[in-house]
Coordinates of C-alpha atoms in Angstrom, one line a residue:
H29 CA 42.6 10.5 -17.4
S30 CA 44.0 13.5 -15.6
C31 CA 43.6 15.4 -12.3
P32 CA 41.7 18.7 -12.0
A33 CA 43.8 21.7 -13.2
H34 CA 45.1 24.3 -10.8
A35 CA 45.5 27.1 -13.2
A36 CA 47.1 29.6 -10.9
G37 CA 50.3 29.9 -13.0
D38 CA 49.7 33.0 -15.2
P39 CA 46.1 34.1 -15.4
S40 CA 46.9 37.1 -17.6
Y41 CA 48.6 34.9 -20.2
L42 CA 45.6 32.5 -20.1
S43 CA 43.3 35.4 -20.8
K44 CA 45.5 36.4 -23.7
L45 CA 45.5 32.9 -25.2
V46 CA 41.7 32.5 -24.9
A47 CA 41.1 35.9 -26.5
R48 CA 43.5 35.0 -29.4
A49 CA 41.8 31.7 -29.8
E50 CA 38.4 33.4 -30.1
Q51 CA 39.8 35.9 -32.5
L52 CA 41.1 33.1 -34.7
H53 CA 37.8 31.2 -34.4
L54 CA 39.8 28.1 -33.4
A55 CA 36.8 26.3 -31.9
E56 CA 35.1 26.4 -35.3
R57 CA 38.1 24.9 -37.1
V58 CA 37.7 21.4 -38.5
E59 CA 40.8 20.3 -36.7
W60 CA 39.4 21.1 -33.3
L61 CA 36.0 19.6 -34.1
K62 CA 37.8 16.3 -35.2
L63 CA 39.9 16.2 -32.0
G64 CA 36.7 16.5 -30.0
H65 CA 34.7 14.1 -32.2
Y66 CA 32.0 16.7 -32.6
V67 CA 29.2 16.0 -35.1
P68 CA 26.2 18.2 -36.0
N69 CA 23.0 17.6 -34.1
L70 CA 20.3 15.9 -36.2
L71 CA 17.3 17.8 -35.0
R72 CA 18.5 21.1 -33.5
P73 CA 21.3 23.6 -34.2
G74 CA 24.7 22.9 -32.7
V75 CA 27.0 20.0 -32.3
H76 CA 27.7 17.2 -29.8
S77 CA 30.7 14.9 -29.2
L78 CA 30.4 11.2 -29.8
V79 CA 32.7 10.6 -26.8
D80 CA 30.8 9.6 -23.7
S81 CA 33.6 9.6 -21.1
P82 CA 33.2 12.7 -18.8
N83 CA 37.0 12.8 -18.3
F84 CA 37.5 13.5 -22.0
F85 CA 36.2 17.0 -21.4
N86 CA 37.7 19.9 -19.4
A87 CA 34.5 22.0 -19.4
P88 CA 31.3 20.9 -17.7
N89 CA 29.4 21.5 -21.0
G90 CA 32.4 20.4 -23.2
K91 CA 30.4 17.6 -24.8
T92 CA 28.1 20.2 -26.6
D93 CA 30.2 23.4 -26.6
P94 CA 33.5 23.2 -28.5
S95 CA 34.3 26.9 -27.6
A96 CA 33.9 26.3 -23.9
E97 CA 35.9 23.1 -24.1
L98 CA 38.8 24.9 -25.9
A99 CA 39.0 27.6 -23.2
A100 CA 38.8 25.1 -20.4
T101 CA 41.5 23.0 -22.2
L102 CA 43.8 26.0 -22.3
A103 CA 43.2 26.6 -18.6
A104 CA 44.0 23.0 -17.8
F105 CA 47.4 23.3 -19.5
F106 CA 48.5 25.6 -16.6
S107 CA 47.9 22.7 -14.2
D108 CA 50.7 22.1 -11.6
V109 CA 49.9 18.4 -11.5
T110 CA 53.0 16.2 -11.6
E111 CA 53.0 13.1 -13.8
T112 CA 53.0 9.7 -12.0
N113 CA 52.1 6.2 -13.0
E114 CA 48.5 6.9 -11.9
R115 CA 47.9 10.3 -13.3
Q116 CA 48.9 12.7 -16.0
N117 CA 49.2 16.4 -16.4
P118 CA 46.5 17.7 -18.7
Q119 CA 49.2 18.8 -21.2
C120 CA 50.0 15.1 -21.5
A121 CA 46.5 13.6 -21.2
F122 CA 45.4 15.9 -24.1
I123 CA 48.7 15.9 -26.0
A124 CA 47.1 16.1 -29.4
R125 CA 45.1 19.2 -28.4
R126 CA 48.3 20.7 -26.9
A127 CA 50.2 20.2 -30.1
W128 CA 47.6 21.7 -32.3
L129 CA 46.8 24.7 -30.1
D130 CA 50.6 25.3 -29.8
E131 CA 50.8 25.4 -33.6
Q132 CA 48.0 28.0 -33.8
L133 CA 48.8 30.1 -30.7
H134 CA 52.6 29.7 -30.4
F135 CA 52.8 29.1 -26.6
D136 CA 55.4 31.1 -24.8
P137 CA 57.4 28.4 -22.9
R138 CA 58.3 30.9 -20.2
R139 CA 54.7 31.7 -19.4
L140 CA 53.3 28.2 -20.1
P141 CA 56.1 25.7 -19.5
P142 CA 55.8 22.6 -21.5
Q143 CA 55.4 19.3 -19.6
P144 CA 57.9 16.5 -20.5
C145 CA 55.1 13.8 -20.8
A146 CA 57.5 10.9 -20.1
R147 CA 54.8 8.2 -20.2
Y148 CA 53.7 9.3 -23.7
R149 CA 57.4 9.6 -24.9
H150 CA 58.1 6.1 -23.7
W151 CA 55.0 4.7 -25.4
H152 CA 55.8 6.6 -28.6
D153 CA 59.4 5.5 -28.6
A154 CA 58.4 1.9 -28.1
L155 CA 56.2 2.0 -31.1
N156 CA 59.0 3.6 -33.2
P157 CA 56.4 4.7 -35.8
T158 CA 57.1 5.5 -39.4
G159 CA 53.7 4.7 -41.0
L160 CA 50.2 3.5 -40.6
T161 CA 48.4 0.7 -42.4
V162 CA 44.6 0.0 -42.4
I163 CA 43.8 -3.7 -42.0
F164 CA 40.6 -5.2 -43.2
A165 CA 39.6 -8.7 -42.2
S166 CA 36.8 -10.3 -44.1
A167 CA 33.5 -11.3 -42.6
Y168 CA 33.3 -14.1 -40.0
L169 CA 29.7 -15.3 -39.4
N170 CA 30.4 -17.2 -36.2
S171 CA 31.2 -13.9 -34.5
P172 CA 28.2 -11.5 -34.1
G173 CA 30.6 -8.5 -33.9
S174 CA 32.4 -9.4 -37.1
M175 CA 29.7 -10.6 -39.5
Y176 CA 30.5 -7.6 -41.8
G177 CA 34.2 -7.7 -41.4
H178 CA 36.5 -5.8 -39.1
T179 CA 39.1 -3.0 -39.5
L180 CA 42.0 -2.0 -37.4
L181 CA 45.1 0.2 -37.7
R182 CA 48.6 -1.1 -37.7
V183 CA 51.5 1.1 -36.5
D184 CA 54.4 0.3 -38.8
A185 CA 57.8 0.6 -37.0
R186 CA 60.7 2.5 -38.5
D187 CA 62.9 -0.6 -38.9
Q188 CA 60.1 -2.9 -39.9
T189 CA 60.6 -5.5 -42.7
E190 CA 58.3 -8.0 -44.2
R191 CA 59.7 -10.6 -41.8
T192 CA 59.1 -8.4 -38.7
R193 CA 55.8 -6.8 -39.6
L194 CA 54.0 -9.2 -37.3
L195 CA 55.8 -7.6 -34.4
A196 CA 54.1 -4.2 -35.1
Y197 CA 51.3 -3.0 -32.9
T198 CA 47.7 -2.4 -33.9
I199 CA 45.1 0.1 -32.7
N200 CA 41.8 -1.6 -32.4
F201 CA 38.3 -0.4 -31.4
A202 CA 35.7 -2.8 -30.2
A203 CA 32.7 -3.2 -27.9
N204 CA 33.8 -4.0 -24.4
T205 CA 31.8 -7.1 -23.8
T206 CA 32.2 -10.9 -23.3
E207 CA 28.7 -11.5 -24.9
T208 CA 28.7 -14.5 -27.2
N209 CA 24.9 -14.7 -27.7
G210 CA 24.3 -13.2 -31.2
I211 CA 20.8 -12.0 -30.4
A212 CA 21.8 -10.3 -27.2
F213 CA 24.8 -8.7 -28.8
A214 CA 22.6 -7.4 -31.7
I215 CA 20.0 -5.9 -29.4
N216 CA 22.5 -4.3 -27.1
G217 CA 24.7 -3.2 -30.1
L218 CA 21.7 -1.6 -31.8
F219 CA 20.9 0.6 -28.8
G220 CA 24.3 1.5 -27.6
G221 CA 24.3 -1.0 -24.7
Y222 CA 28.1 -1.6 -24.7
P223 CA 31.0 0.8 -24.1
G224 CA 33.4 0.9 -27.1
T225 CA 37.0 1.4 -26.3
F226 CA 40.4 1.6 -28.1
S227 CA 43.1 -0.9 -27.3
I228 CA 46.7 -1.6 -28.6
L229 CA 47.7 -5.2 -29.3
P230 CA 50.6 -6.8 -31.2
Y231 CA 49.7 -7.4 -34.8
Y232 CA 50.6 -11.1 -34.7
V233 CA 47.9 -11.7 -32.1
K234 CA 45.2 -10.3 -34.5
V235 CA 46.6 -12.2 -37.5
R236 CA 46.6 -15.4 -35.6
E237 CA 43.0 -14.7 -34.5
Y238 CA 41.8 -13.7 -38.0
S239 CA 43.8 -15.7 -40.4
D240 CA 44.6 -19.0 -38.6
M241 CA 41.8 -19.4 -36.0
E242 CA 38.9 -17.8 -37.9
N243 CA 40.1 -18.4 -41.5
R244 CA 39.5 -14.8 -42.6
D245 CA 41.2 -13.1 -45.5
I246 CA 43.1 -9.9 -44.8
W247 CA 43.7 -6.8 -46.9
E248 CA 46.4 -4.3 -45.9
Y249 CA 46.1 -0.6 -47.1
Q250 CA 49.4 1.2 -46.5
L251 CA 48.8 4.9 -46.1
A252 CA 50.8 7.7 -47.6
L253 CA 51.2 9.9 -44.5
T254 CA 54.1 12.1 -43.5
P255 CA 55.8 11.5 -40.1
E256 CA 54.0 14.5 -38.6
Q257 CA 50.6 13.2 -39.8
V258 CA 51.4 9.8 -38.3
D259 CA 52.3 11.5 -35.0
R260 CA 49.0 13.4 -35.0
V261 CA 47.1 10.2 -35.2
L262 CA 49.2 8.6 -32.4
R263 CA 48.9 11.6 -30.2
H264 CA 45.1 11.4 -30.6
A265 CA 45.1 7.7 -30.0
W266 CA 46.9 8.4 -26.7
E267 CA 44.2 10.8 -25.7
L268 CA 41.5 8.3 -26.5
G269 CA 43.1 5.4 -24.6
P270 CA 41.1 5.9 -21.3
T271 CA 37.9 7.1 -23.0
Y272 CA 34.8 5.2 -24.1
F273 CA 32.1 5.7 -26.7
Q274 CA 28.7 4.1 -26.8
Y275 CA 29.1 1.3 -29.3
F276 CA 26.4 1.0 -31.9
F277 CA 26.6 -2.0 -34.2
F278 CA 25.5 -0.2 -37.4
D279 CA 27.1 3.3 -37.1
E280 CA 29.4 4.1 -34.2
N281 CA 31.3 0.8 -34.6
C282 CA 34.9 -0.3 -35.0
S283 CA 35.2 1.0 -38.6
Y284 CA 33.6 4.4 -38.0
Q285 CA 35.7 5.1 -34.9
L286 CA 39.0 4.1 -36.6
N287 CA 38.1 6.4 -39.5
A288 CA 37.4 9.2 -37.0
L289 CA 40.8 8.6 -35.4
L290 CA 42.5 8.5 -38.8
Q291 CA 41.1 11.7 -40.2
V292 CA 42.9 13.8 -37.6
A293 CA 46.0 13.2 -39.8
R294 CA 45.0 15.8 -42.3
P295 CA 42.4 18.7 -42.2
D296 CA 41.1 17.8 -45.6
L297 CA 40.3 14.2 -44.8
D298 CA 36.6 13.4 -44.5
L299 CA 36.2 9.8 -43.6
T300 CA 33.0 9.9 -41.4
D301 CA 30.5 12.4 -42.6
R302 CA 28.9 10.1 -45.1
F303 CA 28.2 7.5 -42.3
R304 CA 25.4 9.2 -40.3
W305 CA 23.1 6.2 -40.3
W306 CA 25.3 3.1 -40.9
A307 CA 29.0 2.3 -41.3
I308 CA 29.8 -1.1 -42.7
P309 CA 33.5 -1.9 -42.7
T310 CA 33.7 -2.4 -46.4
D311 CA 32.2 1.0 -47.0
T312 CA 34.6 2.7 -44.6
V313 CA 37.5 1.1 -46.4
R314 CA 36.1 2.5 -49.7
A315 CA 36.0 5.9 -48.0
I316 CA 39.7 5.6 -47.3
T317 CA 40.7 4.3 -50.8
S318 CA 38.6 7.0 -52.5
Q319 CA 40.8 9.8 -51.0
P320 CA 43.2 10.9 -53.6
G321 CA 46.8 9.8 -52.8
L322 CA 46.0 8.5 -49.4
V323 CA 46.7 4.8 -50.0
R324 CA 50.3 4.0 -51.1
R325 CA 50.1 0.2 -51.4
I326 CA 47.6 -2.7 -51.1
V327 CA 48.6 -6.2 -49.9
Y328 CA 46.2 -9.2 -49.9
R329 CA 46.9 -12.0 -47.5
A330 CA 44.8 -15.1 -48.1
S331 CA 43.7 -17.2 -45.1
N332 CA 44.6 -20.9 -44.8
A333 CA 41.0 -21.8 -45.8
T334 CA 41.2 -19.7 -48.9
V335 CA 44.5 -21.2 -50.0
I336 CA 43.1 -24.7 -49.5
R337 CA 39.9 -23.9 -51.4
R338 CA 41.9 -22.5 -54.3
R339 CA 44.1 -25.6 -54.4
I340 CA 41.1 -27.9 -54.4
A341 CA 39.5 -25.9 -57.2
L342 CA 42.6 -26.6 -59.4
L343 CA 42.2 -30.4 -59.0
D344 CA 40.3 -32.5 -61.4
P345 CA 37.3 -34.6 -60.1
A346 CA 39.3 -37.7 -59.6
E347 CA 42.0 -35.8 -57.6
R348 CA 39.3 -34.2 -55.5
S349 CA 37.8 -37.6 -54.7
D350 CA 41.3 -38.8 -53.6
V351 CA 41.7 -35.7 -51.4
L352 CA 38.2 -36.3 -49.8
N353 CA 39.1 -40.0 -49.1
L354 CA 42.4 -38.9 -47.7
S355 CA 40.8 -36.4 -45.3
H356 CA 38.5 -39.2 -44.1
G357 CA 41.3 -41.7 -43.7
R358 CA 40.1 -43.8 -46.6
A359 CA 42.9 -43.3 -49.0
D360 CA 44.9 -46.3 -50.3
A361 CA 48.7 -46.3 -50.9
Q362 CA 48.2 -45.9 -54.7
A363 CA 46.1 -42.7 -54.2
L364 CA 48.6 -41.3 -51.7
A365 CA 51.4 -41.9 -54.2
A366 CA 49.5 -40.1 -56.9
L367 CA 49.0 -37.0 -54.7

């Protein structure tokens, strides 16, 4: 994710920033807690992060101490690490945190020089984002990981049209496994036996998988977000790229984690707190649609199977019989002419 920080730069300025952050109680703010994926402990006071990658934290106890993690993150920002293809400066690896802390503390660029973050800029420019759309694919019983449906997030490009939307990219969260045995997947998924990771794929790949190959209906929920809110989500997606979460089939699954990613867009968005015990994709979509003004437009895209079933339903019994005979190669010329 990043190399250890060498915070030799300006220790007096670091102390000033940490003191100011404590004065403003930044570690208690909902924005910081969302960026760290902190949730309240169930049986004891305090919080813990749902992220399980050690490299997501700058403090040794960062998983359970948001305040220590904030101070260590500020210290990491003074790192002299130079960005390469193999490593990032902490300002770039934690670019969402840097942006938010800069908004709150107003970094002095002379005492804390901003890093250019060329890799992130290239990635962001390639996405050319102007909006986000939540995609819900209906249930697919032949896949143990999708028996309740699946959600993903499409990044809509600035010059995107209806004809080019398939070229957009999607942010997907899934269990990192090749398991095809439904029983084994269920057991491991129930007990966090798989690492869950985020990935970015072209939308046409997922549409082909869901609609054509798996015959699943798709609903698209276009979100009413500002450009800055879109960028907040993408900055955080960049931070989460190398990390992993324990994947739990019923709660910390694809839908829960996408909602957790999405809610960094606005401080007032609460898309995860109601899902402490289970998070079924349809319920997480309802959480999104229930937020006032969050969904701008809904588009339904029927699968090939749904279209065929609908067309068959409109036929009378005699026509259905002809179609059945045709599908089995038993249709005569007169029946073919009638169709």
